[in-house]
Amino acid sequence: MFVFFIRRLLGMIPTLLLISVVCFTVIKLQPGNFTDQYLEDPRFTKETVEAITRQLGLNDPAWLQYLKWLWGVVTRFDFGYSFANSRPVISMIGERLGWTVFIAALTLLATWIIAVPMGIYTAFNRHRAPAQIANFLGYLGLAVPDFLAALLLIALVLSLGGTNVGGLNSPDFIGAPWSAAKLLDLLNHLWIPVLAVALEGVASLMRQMRASTLDVLGQDYIRTARAKGLRGSVVVWRHAVRNAVNPIISLAGLSLPTLISGTIIISIVLNLPTIGPQLYEALINKDQYLALTLLMLSAFLLLVGNLLADLALAWADPRVRYS
């Protein structure tokens, strides 16, 4: 297991290097660059724009810009500066990373706590009315985009006379020190994005867990366990769920990149201080080093998620062995 872990870590280095080349190439394929917006501003002369372009290094060949960025990352852990804010990229991401991880982790936790038991229940009781209702709600959750669900929840809150919509705090608590009142205000704002994002995740994961459980229930060892007279709970948890959860663990590794890219639209709609809108703005403004770093962070989370999923699968299923 340890050899497998080290081998996968070392294999991430060339993978990330290749991904960085592809991401930088795609970013540079956009027509124009960051300073083009100044050409439409009468306050900036053409000479001033050319000076800004030289200062930012945008007049260098694309391959040279990439090598300078890569050298800074390798030697100084410097991911460059944001063109739009003239601030280090790493500090800008750090400001939003905490809230991004908090909201995403809370959403993923709620998704798994709700979806896995519902998937198991609908698999074992697929012909009963509650399971049919749950399946219908699952289809509904898959059909409704998260941003639309957020807008519907906002409309519901406003129609009931509430005002805790948008952002994570009311204006009175923005910048205020933490207190019980501010924590309560945060919870009053937090349930809308968590519920809106988790709705689609619960629907998708529930159906995956249901399909995996139904597949396991048709195996010979389940029929043998029942024929031996084992209790229903033993058949469910020790034999059925233990094997049905393996594909779900593998899919869990794909959830980490959603910390960045999975909630862009809903974060814009709800004005959430997460990384998603930051990536969108960086791509729109051609802020290449900020956009490149965020894309690399998403790729890194995907690789780490797959590694953790493989390790969790090996731990959950003793049949899995890595040399």
XYZ file of C-alpha atoms in Angstrom, residues 86-307:
222
model
C -1.845 43.607 -8.674
C -1.809 41.131 -5.802
C -0.175 37.727 -5.398
C -2.396 34.997 -6.773
C -1.798 32.764 -3.769
C -3.113 35.409 -1.344
C -6.222 36.079 -3.424
C -7.064 32.385 -3.536
C -6.313 32.010 0.166
C -8.910 34.647 1.045
C -11.696 32.565 -0.488
C -10.366 29.064 -0.017
C -11.576 28.739 3.561
C -15.207 29.575 2.777
C -15.064 27.454 -0.373
C -13.878 24.377 1.497
C -16.335 24.987 4.350
C -19.401 25.315 2.120
C -18.401 22.459 -0.168
C -17.515 20.124 2.721
C -20.811 20.889 4.448
C -22.674 20.258 1.197
C -20.873 16.982 0.501
C -21.475 15.807 4.067
C -25.187 16.576 3.834
C -25.353 14.891 0.429
C -23.806 11.639 1.622
C -25.747 11.505 4.886
C -29.051 11.817 3.018
C -28.340 10.077 -0.295
C -26.711 6.822 0.820
C -29.488 5.723 3.246
C -32.146 6.794 0.714
C -30.428 4.798 -2.027
C -30.309 1.706 0.201
C -33.935 2.135 1.260
C -35.243 2.567 -2.290
C -33.297 -0.503 -3.403
C -34.712 -2.788 -0.711
C -38.224 -1.328 -0.929
C -38.406 -0.441 -4.595
C -42.054 -1.510 -4.991
C -43.390 0.519 -2.064
C -44.944 3.965 -2.315
C -42.275 5.843 -0.255
C -39.537 4.484 -2.529
C -41.499 5.527 -5.615
C -41.916 9.025 -4.184
C -38.187 9.194 -3.401
C -37.336 8.139 -6.944
C -39.650 10.824 -8.340
C -37.982 13.438 -6.147
C -34.639 12.122 -7.407
C -35.669 12.735 -11.015
C -36.895 16.183 -10.012
C -33.598 16.983 -8.291
C -31.642 15.970 -11.376
C -33.840 18.116 -13.616
C -33.681 21.334 -11.579
C -30.341 23.240 -11.828
C -28.838 24.321 -8.541
C -29.044 28.035 -9.361
C -32.752 27.705 -10.204
C -33.332 25.869 -6.932
C -31.530 28.705 -5.140
C -33.718 31.321 -6.847
C -36.848 29.383 -5.892
C -35.689 29.164 -2.276
C -34.950 32.898 -2.261
C -38.430 33.620 -3.615
C -39.925 31.383 -0.915
C -38.009 33.139 1.863
C -38.948 36.593 0.575
C -42.600 35.618 0.194
C -42.628 34.536 3.838
C -41.210 37.878 4.921
C -37.619 36.749 5.426
C -34.580 38.814 4.473
C -31.693 36.394 5.004
C -30.931 35.792 1.335
C -27.708 36.336 -0.577
C -24.205 36.236 0.835
C -23.290 34.598 4.106
C -24.042 37.439 6.507
C -26.421 40.349 6.866
C -24.928 43.828 6.267
C -24.841 44.514 10.015
C -22.529 41.544 10.624
C -20.110 42.012 7.712
C -16.691 42.727 9.215
C -17.994 42.314 12.757
C -16.194 39.997 15.195
C -17.599 36.516 15.662
C -20.353 36.154 18.212
C -23.380 33.983 18.853
C -25.561 36.445 16.926
C -23.233 36.418 13.917
C -23.087 32.611 13.956
C -26.886 32.425 14.016
C -27.043 34.899 11.146
C -24.562 32.759 9.189
C -26.720 29.662 9.694
C -29.788 31.585 8.532
C -27.976 32.406 5.270
C -26.098 29.138 4.843
C -29.005 26.731 4.488
C -30.055 28.092 1.084
C -26.783 27.383 -0.801
C -26.265 24.075 1.013
C -29.783 22.865 0.207
C -29.682 24.116 -3.390
C -26.335 22.485 -4.163
C -27.056 19.308 -2.220
C -30.388 18.778 -3.997
C -28.769 17.686 -7.251
C -26.015 15.771 -5.469
C -28.494 13.838 -3.330
C -30.574 12.920 -6.373
C -27.568 11.705 -8.365
C -25.845 9.834 -5.520
C -29.105 8.248 -4.352
C -29.769 6.777 -7.788
C -26.184 5.525 -8.064
C -26.389 3.894 -4.649
C -29.773 2.383 -5.545
C -28.466 0.933 -8.821
C -25.347 -0.470 -7.159
C -27.384 -2.045 -4.351
C -29.856 -3.594 -6.784
C -26.961 -5.093 -8.709
C -25.517 -6.607 -5.537
C -28.874 -7.984 -4.411
C -28.916 -10.245 -7.452
C -25.633 -11.924 -6.567
C -25.430 -15.517 -5.399
C -23.819 -14.716 -2.049
C -26.824 -12.574 -1.067
C -29.212 -15.441 -1.793
C -26.912 -17.787 0.113
C -26.844 -15.477 3.121
C -30.610 -15.293 3.166
C -30.909 -19.076 2.736
C -28.661 -19.582 5.766
C -31.196 -17.691 7.865
C -29.067 -14.649 8.644
C -30.844 -11.643 10.086
C -32.000 -9.017 7.605
C -29.707 -6.355 9.087
C -26.692 -8.645 8.655
C -27.581 -9.321 5.029
C -28.084 -5.617 4.376
C -25.042 -4.103 6.063
C -22.430 -6.873 6.108
C -23.059 -8.356 2.679
C -25.089 -6.027 0.461
C -24.104 -2.487 1.434
C -20.479 -3.353 2.070
C -20.087 -4.410 -1.559
C -22.527 -1.930 -3.103
C -20.676 1.042 -1.647
C -17.462 0.315 -3.575
C -18.478 2.114 -6.790
C -19.722 5.038 -4.706
C -16.321 5.351 -3.025
C -14.689 5.483 -6.444
C -17.054 8.260 -7.507
C -16.315 10.223 -4.343
C -12.906 11.163 -5.717
C -14.604 13.133 -8.476
C -16.339 15.370 -5.923
C -13.311 17.376 -4.834
C -12.957 19.487 -8.010
C -16.494 20.744 -7.413
C -14.952 22.857 -4.642
C -13.985 25.233 -7.453
C -15.877 24.571 -10.646
C -19.094 22.943 -9.502
C -20.790 25.943 -7.904
C -19.781 28.893 -10.104
C -23.274 29.947 -11.186
C -24.948 29.502 -7.815
C -22.098 31.378 -6.113
C -22.659 34.300 -8.475
C -26.431 34.191 -7.953
C -26.125 34.080 -4.155
C -23.047 36.344 -3.949
C -20.986 33.740 -2.099
C -17.308 34.454 -1.323
C -16.048 31.276 -2.986
C -13.428 30.495 -5.599
C -15.921 29.731 -8.378
C -16.772 33.362 -9.271
C -13.079 34.203 -8.971
C -12.278 31.671 -11.698
C -15.071 33.016 -13.887
C -13.857 36.609 -13.538
C -10.256 35.590 -14.211
C -11.242 33.850 -17.448
C -13.417 36.761 -18.590
C -10.713 39.349 -17.800
C -7.930 37.167 -19.287
C -6.155 37.306 -15.922
C -3.999 34.403 -17.039
C -1.960 33.572 -13.941
C -4.962 33.644 -11.608
C -7.011 31.528 -14.028
C -4.131 29.092 -14.581
C -3.551 28.626 -10.856
C -7.238 28.000 -10.173
C -7.430 25.447 -12.993
C -4.321 23.743 -11.636
C -5.872 23.690 -8.170
C -8.942 21.993 -9.614
C -6.763 19.406 -11.391
C -4.754 18.821 -8.208
C -7.939 18.236 -6.223
C -9.094 15.725 -8.837
C -5.849 13.758 -8.590
C -5.865 13.867 -4.793
C -9.522 12.845 -4.731
C -8.865 9.826 -6.933
C -5.905 8.830 -4.760
